[in-house]
XYZ file of N, CA and C in Angstrom:
345
model
N -6.796 -2.488 -17.755
C -6.423 -2.196 -16.390
C -7.437 -2.776 -15.422
N -6.904 -3.151 -14.229
C -7.782 -3.654 -13.204
C -8.392 -2.527 -12.421
N -9.094 -2.884 -11.350
C -9.762 -1.861 -10.548
C -8.806 -1.000 -9.737
N -7.566 -1.473 -9.551
C -6.589 -0.735 -8.772
C -5.296 -0.642 -9.570
N -4.731 0.532 -9.663
C -3.492 0.736 -10.399
C -2.495 1.456 -9.512
N -1.387 0.773 -9.223
C -0.349 1.363 -8.381
C 0.677 2.100 -9.227
N 1.323 3.050 -8.607
C 2.434 3.762 -9.239
C 3.339 4.302 -8.135
N 4.533 4.718 -8.537
C 5.446 5.359 -7.605
C 6.592 4.500 -7.120
N 6.612 3.230 -7.491
C 7.722 2.387 -7.079
C 8.992 2.753 -7.828
N 10.084 2.152 -7.407
C 11.351 2.417 -8.066
C 12.521 2.006 -7.220
N 13.680 2.492 -7.604
C 14.931 2.203 -6.908
C 15.334 3.411 -6.068
N 15.666 3.173 -4.822
C 16.054 4.254 -3.917
C 17.155 3.751 -2.993
N 18.004 4.643 -2.558
C 19.057 4.269 -1.619
C 18.505 4.159 -0.206
N 19.165 3.367 0.594
C 18.766 3.235 1.992
C 18.738 4.615 2.652
N 17.699 4.825 3.444
C 17.511 6.125 4.080
C 16.656 7.078 3.283
N 16.370 6.730 2.049
C 15.574 7.590 1.182
C 14.082 7.405 1.369
N 13.333 8.085 0.510
C 11.866 8.079 0.600
C 11.242 7.794 -0.758
N 10.053 7.241 -0.714
C 9.228 7.044 -1.906
C 7.777 7.221 -1.499
N 6.954 7.638 -2.459
C 5.524 7.731 -2.209
C 4.793 6.907 -3.252
N 4.070 5.911 -2.787
C 3.271 5.083 -3.674
C 1.860 5.630 -3.762
N 1.272 5.469 -4.932
C -0.115 5.859 -5.146
C -0.894 4.673 -5.701
N -2.155 4.624 -5.362
C -3.038 3.585 -5.888
C -4.341 4.252 -6.277
N -4.614 4.251 -7.561
C -5.835 4.857 -8.073
C -6.879 3.780 -8.326
N -8.064 4.006 -7.813
C -9.162 3.062 -8.007
C -10.069 3.547 -9.130
N -10.450 2.625 -9.974
C -11.329 2.994 -11.086
C -12.796 2.831 -10.715
N -13.048 2.171 -9.596
C -14.414 1.851 -9.223
C -14.969 2.815 -8.176
N -16.236 3.081 -8.286
C -16.902 3.910 -7.270
C -16.984 3.188 -5.933
N -16.646 1.890 -5.935
C -16.618 1.142 -4.678
C -15.629 1.742 -3.694
N -14.675 2.517 -4.197
C -13.680 3.152 -3.325
C -14.369 3.929 -2.211
N -15.498 4.517 -2.523
C -16.207 5.332 -1.542
C -16.766 4.514 -0.383
N -16.764 3.208 -0.523
C -17.311 2.338 0.520
C -16.253 1.396 1.089
N -14.994 1.604 0.691
C -13.968 0.595 0.918
C -12.955 0.971 1.986
N -12.479 -0.066 2.664
C -11.221 0.041 3.381
C -10.123 -0.223 2.366
N -9.016 0.467 2.529
C -7.903 0.358 1.587
C -6.637 -0.016 2.345
N -5.652 -0.489 1.592
C -4.415 -0.823 2.274
C -3.294 -1.154 1.316
N -2.147 -1.388 1.916
C -0.952 -1.793 1.187
C -0.390 -3.058 1.827
N -0.030 -3.987 0.966
C 0.663 -5.201 1.363
C 1.962 -5.260 0.568
N 2.864 -6.130 0.999
C 4.100 -6.298 0.240
C 4.532 -7.761 0.271
N 5.274 -8.114 -0.749
C 5.811 -9.466 -0.831
C 7.243 -9.412 -1.331
N 8.138 -9.852 -0.483
C 9.550 -9.922 -0.843
C 9.843 -11.292 -1.439
N 10.904 -11.420 -2.211
C 11.238 -12.706 -2.822
C 11.381 -13.807 -1.773
N 10.703 -14.915 -2.005
C 10.791 -16.043 -1.101
C 10.003 -15.910 0.180
N 9.248 -14.828 0.319
C 8.480 -14.607 1.543
C 6.996 -14.499 1.232
N 6.193 -14.667 2.266
C 4.751 -14.514 2.104
C 4.367 -13.041 2.026
N 3.244 -12.794 1.404
C 2.719 -11.433 1.367
C 2.334 -11.014 2.786
N 2.681 -9.783 3.158
C 2.395 -9.293 4.500
C 1.735 -7.930 4.443
N 0.920 -7.683 5.435
C 0.230 -6.402 5.531
C 1.214 -5.317 5.951
N 1.117 -4.179 5.305
C 1.958 -3.024 5.651
C 1.138 -1.983 6.405
N 0.037 -1.582 5.793
C -0.803 -0.555 6.409
C -2.192 -0.612 5.795
N -3.174 -0.256 6.589
C -4.549 -0.163 6.094
C -5.172 1.131 6.583
N -6.232 1.525 5.907
C -6.941 2.744 6.300
C -8.421 2.531 6.056
N -9.222 2.875 7.045
C -10.653 2.655 6.940
C -11.316 3.734 6.094
N -12.586 3.540 5.846
C -13.363 4.534 5.104
C -13.315 5.886 5.832
N -13.269 5.826 7.140
C -13.192 7.048 7.930
C -11.779 7.560 8.153
N -10.819 7.013 7.388
C -9.423 7.458 7.410
C -8.686 7.124 8.693
N -9.082 6.061 9.352
C -8.337 5.604 10.525
C -7.267 4.622 10.067
N -5.991 4.959 10.295
C -4.918 4.091 9.805
C -4.520 3.004 10.799
N -3.925 1.976 10.248
C -3.358 0.907 11.062
C -2.072 0.459 10.388
N -1.035 0.201 11.192
C 0.273 -0.105 10.637
C 0.842 -1.394 11.211
N 1.643 -2.056 10.402
C 2.372 -3.219 10.889
C 3.392 -2.777 11.924
N 3.587 -3.604 12.916
C 4.491 -3.244 14.003
C 5.912 -2.984 13.516
N 6.332 -3.710 12.486
C 7.724 -3.598 12.073
C 8.055 -2.239 11.436
N 7.041 -1.448 11.105
C 7.311 -0.173 10.445
C 7.883 0.862 11.395
N 7.480 0.836 12.635
C 8.000 1.760 13.651
C 7.929 3.215 13.209
N 6.810 3.585 12.624
C 6.561 4.978 12.305
C 7.191 5.487 11.033
N 7.743 4.626 10.210
C 8.446 5.090 9.019
C 7.518 5.352 7.845
N 6.355 4.711 7.814
C 5.434 4.853 6.681
C 4.148 5.539 7.133
N 3.498 6.222 6.211
C 2.212 6.864 6.472
C 1.247 6.559 5.341
N 0.087 6.060 5.703
C -0.958 5.795 4.716
C -1.993 6.903 4.777
N -2.512 7.273 3.619
C -3.549 8.303 3.559
C -4.442 8.019 2.356
N -5.572 8.691 2.322
C -6.491 8.502 1.196
C -7.138 9.832 0.830
N -7.430 9.944 -0.457
C -8.145 11.106 -0.993
C -9.393 10.555 -1.660
N -10.511 10.677 -0.989
C -11.734 10.072 -1.508
C -12.211 10.746 -2.789
N -11.946 12.029 -2.928
C -12.363 12.728 -4.144
C -11.595 12.224 -5.360
N -10.344 11.854 -5.144
C -9.517 11.348 -6.245
C -9.538 9.823 -6.321
N -10.241 9.194 -5.388
C -10.280 7.726 -5.332
C -8.864 7.149 -5.333
N -8.027 7.704 -4.479
C -6.624 7.326 -4.448
C -6.170 7.121 -3.011
N -5.348 6.100 -2.814
C -4.719 5.872 -1.521
C -3.211 5.971 -1.715
N -2.541 6.506 -0.701
C -1.110 6.754 -0.786
C -0.368 6.015 0.318
N 0.902 5.750 0.049
C 1.794 5.233 1.078
C 3.090 6.021 0.997
N 3.286 6.893 1.972
C 4.529 7.646 2.066
C 5.522 6.823 2.865
N 6.630 6.482 2.242
C 7.637 5.641 2.878
C 8.905 6.446 3.104
N 9.384 6.439 4.319
C 10.584 7.187 4.671
C 11.571 6.267 5.383
N 12.810 6.728 5.474
C 13.871 5.951 6.136
C 13.876 4.509 5.630
N 13.837 4.382 4.329
C 13.745 3.058 3.730
C 15.008 2.230 3.993
N 14.773 0.931 4.147
C 15.846 -0.004 4.414
C 15.884 -1.069 3.319
N 17.020 -1.715 3.119
C 17.053 -2.799 2.128
C 15.992 -3.872 2.384
N 15.645 -4.099 3.648
C 14.608 -5.080 3.973
C 13.220 -4.670 3.489
N 13.051 -3.419 3.104
C 11.768 -2.959 2.569
C 11.608 -3.316 1.095
N 12.645 -3.852 0.491
C 12.580 -4.254 -0.908
C 11.511 -5.328 -1.092
N 10.567 -5.053 -1.982
C 9.444 -5.966 -2.197
C 8.569 -5.421 -3.316
N 7.638 -6.247 -3.745
C 6.551 -5.756 -4.589
C 5.437 -5.313 -3.649
N 4.996 -4.094 -3.829
C 3.951 -3.522 -2.984
C 2.618 -3.562 -3.733
N 1.622 -4.101 -3.051
C 0.303 -4.293 -3.649
C -0.738 -3.421 -2.955
N -1.556 -2.826 -3.755
C -2.711 -2.088 -3.240
C -3.854 -3.057 -3.005
N -4.621 -2.812 -1.962
C -5.712 -3.709 -1.555
C -6.955 -2.894 -1.261
N -8.085 -3.402 -1.688
C -9.364 -2.742 -1.426
C -10.353 -3.780 -0.922
N -11.039 -3.458 0.127
C -12.009 -4.374 0.722
C -13.358 -3.693 0.842
N -14.356 -4.329 0.239
C -15.737 -3.831 0.311
C -16.627 -5.011 0.675
N -17.182 -4.958 1.862
C -17.983 -6.095 2.303
C -17.142 -7.345 2.344
N -17.584 -8.385 1.659
C -16.847 -9.650 1.619
C -15.884 -9.725 0.441
N -15.841 -8.704 -0.358
C -15.026 -8.732 -1.568
C -13.696 -8.020 -1.360
N -12.664 -8.585 -1.962
C -11.344 -7.985 -1.936
C -10.825 -7.825 -3.355
N -10.079 -6.777 -3.553
C -9.501 -6.498 -4.855
C -8.020 -6.163 -4.661
N -7.228 -6.550 -5.655
C -5.780 -6.325 -5.586
C -5.281 -5.640 -6.837
N -4.287 -4.786 -6.650
C -3.584 -4.235 -7.775
C -2.545 -5.221 -8.281
N -1.874 -4.846 -9.359
C -0.869 -5.731 -9.949
C 0.481 -5.610 -9.259
N 0.652 -4.595 -8.459
C 1.883 -4.444 -7.699
C 2.863 -3.487 -8.341
N 3.674 -2.877 -7.494
C 4.736 -1.998 -7.965
C 6.013 -2.349 -7.194
N 7.106 -2.455 -7.909
C 8.374 -2.879 -7.310
C 9.043 -1.721 -6.583
N 9.452 -1.987 -5.358
C 10.272 -1.049 -4.588
C 11.577 -1.758 -4.264
N 12.668 -1.141 -4.666
C 13.990 -1.716 -4.408
C 14.824 -0.698 -3.645
N 15.332 -1.111 -2.507
C 16.142 -0.228 -1.667
C 17.565 -0.775 -1.658
N 18.487 0.031 -2.147
C 19.884 -0.388 -2.208
C 20.632 0.060 -0.952
N 21.596 -0.735 -0.569
C 22.372 -0.420 0.649
C 23.569 0.452 0.338
């Protein structure tokens, strides 16, 4: 396993919800900004949401309040609560960790939203 392991992806109907989790194996989590990116077929990877060490979140404009990012430093885990899902949200979602100049990526978890 790598330093980041995602879970929680799956198939959901439009309008439904999913919660993604990303567990970090490294103590670097305590010093890291964390985030979620996604990549849909044929498209570039795009930022979804990030959260600083101090738990200040930032979201992509296209989300319009549908997703919430959070972190549990004791569990070394970052979450992405996704609601009101749309077929356009279908993508592989990647966990991201940034410490200083270094970046780390998870292997990704598939989210598929059916219409």
